[in-house]
Short mmCIF file of C-alpha atoms and ligand atoms in Angstrom, two decimals:
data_model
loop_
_atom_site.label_atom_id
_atom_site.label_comp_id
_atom_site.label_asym_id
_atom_site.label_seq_id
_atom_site.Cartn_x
_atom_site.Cartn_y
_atom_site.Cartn_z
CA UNK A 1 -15.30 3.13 11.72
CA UNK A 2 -13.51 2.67 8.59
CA UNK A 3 -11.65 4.89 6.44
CA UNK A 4 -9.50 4.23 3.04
CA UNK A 5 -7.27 6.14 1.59
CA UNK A 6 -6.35 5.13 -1.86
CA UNK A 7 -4.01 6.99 -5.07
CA UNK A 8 -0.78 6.05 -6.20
CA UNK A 9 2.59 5.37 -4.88
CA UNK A 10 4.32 8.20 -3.14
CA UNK A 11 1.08 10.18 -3.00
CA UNK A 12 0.86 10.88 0.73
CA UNK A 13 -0.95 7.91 1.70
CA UNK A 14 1.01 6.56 4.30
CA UNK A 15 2.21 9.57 5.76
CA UNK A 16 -1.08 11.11 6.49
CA UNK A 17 -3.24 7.68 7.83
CA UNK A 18 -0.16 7.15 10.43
CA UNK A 19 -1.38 10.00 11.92
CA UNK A 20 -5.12 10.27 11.83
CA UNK A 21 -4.79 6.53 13.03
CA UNK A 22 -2.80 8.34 15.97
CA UNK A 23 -5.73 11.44 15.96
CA UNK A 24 -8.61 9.21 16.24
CA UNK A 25 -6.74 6.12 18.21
CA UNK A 26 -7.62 3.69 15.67
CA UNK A 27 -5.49 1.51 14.05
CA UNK A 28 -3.27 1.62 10.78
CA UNK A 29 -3.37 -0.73 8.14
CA UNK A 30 -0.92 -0.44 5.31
CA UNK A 31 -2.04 -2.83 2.49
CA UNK A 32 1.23 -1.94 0.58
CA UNK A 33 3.10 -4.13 3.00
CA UNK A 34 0.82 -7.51 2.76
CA UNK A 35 1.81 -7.21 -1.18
CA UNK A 36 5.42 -6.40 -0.38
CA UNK A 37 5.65 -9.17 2.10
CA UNK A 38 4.11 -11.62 -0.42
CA UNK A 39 6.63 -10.61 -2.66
CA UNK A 40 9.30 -10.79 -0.83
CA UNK A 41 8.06 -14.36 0.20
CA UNK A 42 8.38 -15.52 -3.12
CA UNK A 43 11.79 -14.44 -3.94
CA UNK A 44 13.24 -15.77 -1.13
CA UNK A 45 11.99 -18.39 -1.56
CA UNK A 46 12.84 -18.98 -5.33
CA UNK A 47 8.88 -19.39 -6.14
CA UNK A 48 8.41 -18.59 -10.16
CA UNK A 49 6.72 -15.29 -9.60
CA UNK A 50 5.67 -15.68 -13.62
CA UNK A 51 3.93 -18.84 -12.44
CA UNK A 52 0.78 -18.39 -11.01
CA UNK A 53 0.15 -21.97 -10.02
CA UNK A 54 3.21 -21.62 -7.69
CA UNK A 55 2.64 -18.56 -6.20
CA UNK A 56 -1.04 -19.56 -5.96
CA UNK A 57 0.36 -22.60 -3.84
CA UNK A 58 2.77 -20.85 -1.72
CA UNK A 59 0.41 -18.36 -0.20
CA UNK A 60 -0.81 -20.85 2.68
CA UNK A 61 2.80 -20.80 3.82
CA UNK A 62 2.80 -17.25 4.29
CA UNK A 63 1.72 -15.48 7.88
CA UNK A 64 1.85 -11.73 7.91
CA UNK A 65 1.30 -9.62 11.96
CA UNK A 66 1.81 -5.79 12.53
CA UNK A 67 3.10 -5.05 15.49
CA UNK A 68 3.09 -1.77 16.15
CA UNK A 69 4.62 0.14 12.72
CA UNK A 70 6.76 -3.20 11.62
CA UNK A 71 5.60 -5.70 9.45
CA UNK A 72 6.36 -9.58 10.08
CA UNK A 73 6.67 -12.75 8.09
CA UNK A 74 6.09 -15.34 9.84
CA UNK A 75 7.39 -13.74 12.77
CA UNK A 76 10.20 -12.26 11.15
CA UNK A 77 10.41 -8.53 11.09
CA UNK A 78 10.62 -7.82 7.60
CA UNK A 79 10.14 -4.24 7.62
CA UNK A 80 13.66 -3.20 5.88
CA UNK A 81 13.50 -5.55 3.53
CA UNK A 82 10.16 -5.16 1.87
CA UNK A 83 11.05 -1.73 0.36
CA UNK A 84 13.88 -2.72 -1.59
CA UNK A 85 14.02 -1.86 -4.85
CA UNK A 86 13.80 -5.96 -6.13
CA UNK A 87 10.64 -5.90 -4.39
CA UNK A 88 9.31 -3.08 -6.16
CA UNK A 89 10.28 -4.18 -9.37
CA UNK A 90 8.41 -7.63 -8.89
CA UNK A 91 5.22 -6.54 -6.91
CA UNK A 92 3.02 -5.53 -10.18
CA UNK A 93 3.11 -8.98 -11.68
CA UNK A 94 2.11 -10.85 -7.76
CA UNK A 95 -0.56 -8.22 -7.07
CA UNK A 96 -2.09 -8.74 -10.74
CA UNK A 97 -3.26 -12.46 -9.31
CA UNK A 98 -7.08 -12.66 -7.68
CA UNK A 99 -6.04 -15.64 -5.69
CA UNK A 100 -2.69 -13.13 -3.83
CA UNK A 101 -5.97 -10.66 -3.94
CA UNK A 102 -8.29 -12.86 -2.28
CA UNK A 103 -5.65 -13.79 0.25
CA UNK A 104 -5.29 -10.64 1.46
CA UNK A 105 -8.12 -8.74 0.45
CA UNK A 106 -9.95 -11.81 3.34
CA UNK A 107 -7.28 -11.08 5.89
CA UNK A 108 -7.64 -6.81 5.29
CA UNK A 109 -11.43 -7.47 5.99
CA UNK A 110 -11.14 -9.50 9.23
CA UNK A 111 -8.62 -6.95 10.60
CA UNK A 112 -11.16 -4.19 9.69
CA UNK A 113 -14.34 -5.99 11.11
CA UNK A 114 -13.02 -6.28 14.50
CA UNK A 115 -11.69 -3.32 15.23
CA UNK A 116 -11.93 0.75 13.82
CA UNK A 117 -9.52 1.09 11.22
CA UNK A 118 -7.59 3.30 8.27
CA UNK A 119 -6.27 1.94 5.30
CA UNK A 120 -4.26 3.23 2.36
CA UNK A 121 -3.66 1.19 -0.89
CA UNK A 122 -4.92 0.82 -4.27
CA UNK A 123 -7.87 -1.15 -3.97
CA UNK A 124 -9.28 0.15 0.00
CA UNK A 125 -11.92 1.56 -1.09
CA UNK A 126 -13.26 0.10 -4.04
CA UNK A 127 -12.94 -3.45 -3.26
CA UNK A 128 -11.92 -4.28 0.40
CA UNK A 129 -14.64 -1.91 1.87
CA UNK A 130 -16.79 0.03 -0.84
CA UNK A 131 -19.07 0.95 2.25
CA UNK A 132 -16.47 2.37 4.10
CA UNK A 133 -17.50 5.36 6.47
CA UNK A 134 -14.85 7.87 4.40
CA UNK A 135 -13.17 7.06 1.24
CA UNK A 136 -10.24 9.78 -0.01
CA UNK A 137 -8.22 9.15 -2.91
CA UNK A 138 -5.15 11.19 -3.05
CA UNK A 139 -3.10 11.77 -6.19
CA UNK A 140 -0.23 14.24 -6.97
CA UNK A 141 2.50 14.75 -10.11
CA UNK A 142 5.25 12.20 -10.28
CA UNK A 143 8.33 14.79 -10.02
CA UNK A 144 6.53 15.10 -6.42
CA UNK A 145 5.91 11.67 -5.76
CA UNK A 146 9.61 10.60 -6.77
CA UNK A 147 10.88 13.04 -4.30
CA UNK A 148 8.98 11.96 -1.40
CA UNK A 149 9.70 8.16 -2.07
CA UNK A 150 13.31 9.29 -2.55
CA UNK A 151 12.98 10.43 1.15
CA UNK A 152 11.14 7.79 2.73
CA UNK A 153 13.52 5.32 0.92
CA UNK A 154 16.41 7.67 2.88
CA UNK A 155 14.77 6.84 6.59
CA UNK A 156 15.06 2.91 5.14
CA UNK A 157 18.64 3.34 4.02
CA UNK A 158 17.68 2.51 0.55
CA UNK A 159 20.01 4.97 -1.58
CA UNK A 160 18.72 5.03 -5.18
CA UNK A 161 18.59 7.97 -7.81
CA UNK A 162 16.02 10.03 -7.96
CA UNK A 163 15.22 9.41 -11.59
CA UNK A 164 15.45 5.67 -10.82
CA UNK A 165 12.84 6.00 -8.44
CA UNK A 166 10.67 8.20 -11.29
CA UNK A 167 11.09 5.36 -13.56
CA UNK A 168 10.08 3.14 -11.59
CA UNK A 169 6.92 4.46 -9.81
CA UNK A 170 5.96 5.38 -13.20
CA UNK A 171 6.26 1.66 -14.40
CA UNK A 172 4.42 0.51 -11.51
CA UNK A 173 1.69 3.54 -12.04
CA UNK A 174 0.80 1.50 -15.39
CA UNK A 175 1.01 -1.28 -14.33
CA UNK A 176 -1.52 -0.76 -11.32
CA UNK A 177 -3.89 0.90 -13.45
CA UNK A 178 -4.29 -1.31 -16.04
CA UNK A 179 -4.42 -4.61 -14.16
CA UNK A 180 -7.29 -6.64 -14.77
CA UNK A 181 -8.38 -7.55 -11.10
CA UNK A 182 -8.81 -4.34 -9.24
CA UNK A 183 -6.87 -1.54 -10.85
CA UNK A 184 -6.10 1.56 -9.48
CA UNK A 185 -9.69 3.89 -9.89
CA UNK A 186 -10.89 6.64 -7.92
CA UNK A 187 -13.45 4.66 -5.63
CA UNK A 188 -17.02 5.52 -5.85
CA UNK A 189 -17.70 8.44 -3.62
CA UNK A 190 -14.55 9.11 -2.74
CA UNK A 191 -13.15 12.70 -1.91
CA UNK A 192 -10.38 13.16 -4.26
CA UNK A 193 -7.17 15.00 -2.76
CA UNK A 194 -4.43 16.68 -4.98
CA UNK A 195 -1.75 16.81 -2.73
CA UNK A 196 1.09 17.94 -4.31
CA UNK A 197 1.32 21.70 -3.33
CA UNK A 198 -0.25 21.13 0.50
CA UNK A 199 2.10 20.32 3.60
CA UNK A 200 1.49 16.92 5.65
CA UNK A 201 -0.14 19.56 8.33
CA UNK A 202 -2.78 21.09 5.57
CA UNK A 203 -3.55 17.99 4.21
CA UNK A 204 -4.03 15.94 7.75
CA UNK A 205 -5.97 18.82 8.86
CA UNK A 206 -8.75 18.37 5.04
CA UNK A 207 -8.83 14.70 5.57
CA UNK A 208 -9.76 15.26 9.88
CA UNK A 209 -12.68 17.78 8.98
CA UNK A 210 -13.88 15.51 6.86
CA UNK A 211 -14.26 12.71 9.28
CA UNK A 212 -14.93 15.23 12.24
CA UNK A 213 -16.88 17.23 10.38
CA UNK A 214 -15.71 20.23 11.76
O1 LIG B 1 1.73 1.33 -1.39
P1 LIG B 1 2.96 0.56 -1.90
O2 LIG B 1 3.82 1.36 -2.85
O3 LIG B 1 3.76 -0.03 -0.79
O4 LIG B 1 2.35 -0.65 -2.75
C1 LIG B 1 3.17 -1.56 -3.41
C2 LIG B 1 2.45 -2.26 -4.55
O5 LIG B 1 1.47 -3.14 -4.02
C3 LIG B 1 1.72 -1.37 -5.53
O6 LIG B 1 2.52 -1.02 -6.63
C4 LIG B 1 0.55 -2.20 -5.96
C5 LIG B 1 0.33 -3.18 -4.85
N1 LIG B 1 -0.86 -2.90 -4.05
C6 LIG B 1 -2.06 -3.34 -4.53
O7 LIG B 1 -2.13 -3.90 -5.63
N2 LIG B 1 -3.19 -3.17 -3.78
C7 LIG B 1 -3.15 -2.56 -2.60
N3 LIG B 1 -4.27 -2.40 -1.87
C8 LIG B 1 -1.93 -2.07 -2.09
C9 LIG B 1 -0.78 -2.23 -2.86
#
């Protein structure tokens, strides 16, 4: 079984696919973190992010695992690191590339053939698996948004302003939606969520009859 779960950042995604991956016992596959890790690749690693050649090139030295809920680079745990702000402010222009697409749009669809996954990202559902068994595309305002980021940043230690992190999803909003190679779009078919009034409870509980079908 397969289920994505795409919208924008800070809409719920993460939150909710933890734990119907938990609900169902299947496993969780946050595509957020193969473009954060990519990024952070590159700029530690002094690659010309503006160059596409480069970053093109440098993709066969990356190696991304999950392991459990952390994320490694070539067998470093870079979970912490990936959701600092420098990474955020750099992603847009690597995940506007097909080739850092292909890359790990390819590895996404391995992980998902061999086992029964959910996914949440911006692309899940209308590129990595358009026949995926349920698609949901959640969305909310961006006062919300901000204020959830704001807290998961908290659990990461990552202390900026609220209106920072506004500005910045909002940047990033644009910028995902207007790409060229898979923008942000609601994915045919897919049940679209506004989440911004409903607890994590109501909102796991929509998405599980849905797939239960109770
Ligand atoms: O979900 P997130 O905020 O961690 O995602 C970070 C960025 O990665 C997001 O701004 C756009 C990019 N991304 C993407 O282009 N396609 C995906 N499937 C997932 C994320």
């Amino acid at each position: 079984m397969v289920i994505t779960i795409d919208g924008p950042s800070g809409s719920g995604k993460s939150t909710v696919a933890k734990i119907i991956a938990k609900d169902l016992n299947i496993s969780y596959l946050d595509t957020g973190a193969m473009y954060r890790v990519v990024t952070y690749y590159l700029l530690e690693n002094k690659i010309e992010i503006n160059d596409q050649e480069s970053v093109s090139k440098a993709l066969s030295n990356i190696k991304i695992n999950f392991v459990n809920q952390d994320v490694y680079l070539n067998d470093i745990n870079v979970s912490k690191e990936i959701r600092a702000e420098e990474i955020n402010l750099n992603i847009s222009q690597v995940a506007s590339y097909f080739q850092v697409r292909n890359f790990l749009v390819k590895m996404q669809r391995e992980i998902g053939q061999v086992q029964s996954i959910i996914l949440d990202g911006r692309d899940t559902g209308s590129v990595v698996f358009p026949s995926a068994d349920y698609k949901f595309y959640f969305d909310a305002s961006v006062e919300i948004r901000a204020q959830r980021r704001f807290e998961q940043n908290q659990e990461y230690g990552i202390l900026d302003s609220k209106e920072e992190i506004k500005k910045s999803i909002q940047r990033r909003d644009y910028l995902d939606c207007n790409r060229e190679h898979s923008p942000l779009v609601i994915p045919e078919g897919a049940i679209v969520i506004d989440n911004g009034l409903m607890t994590v409870q109501d909102l796991v509980q929509t998405v599980l009859r849905k797939v239960k079908k109770i």
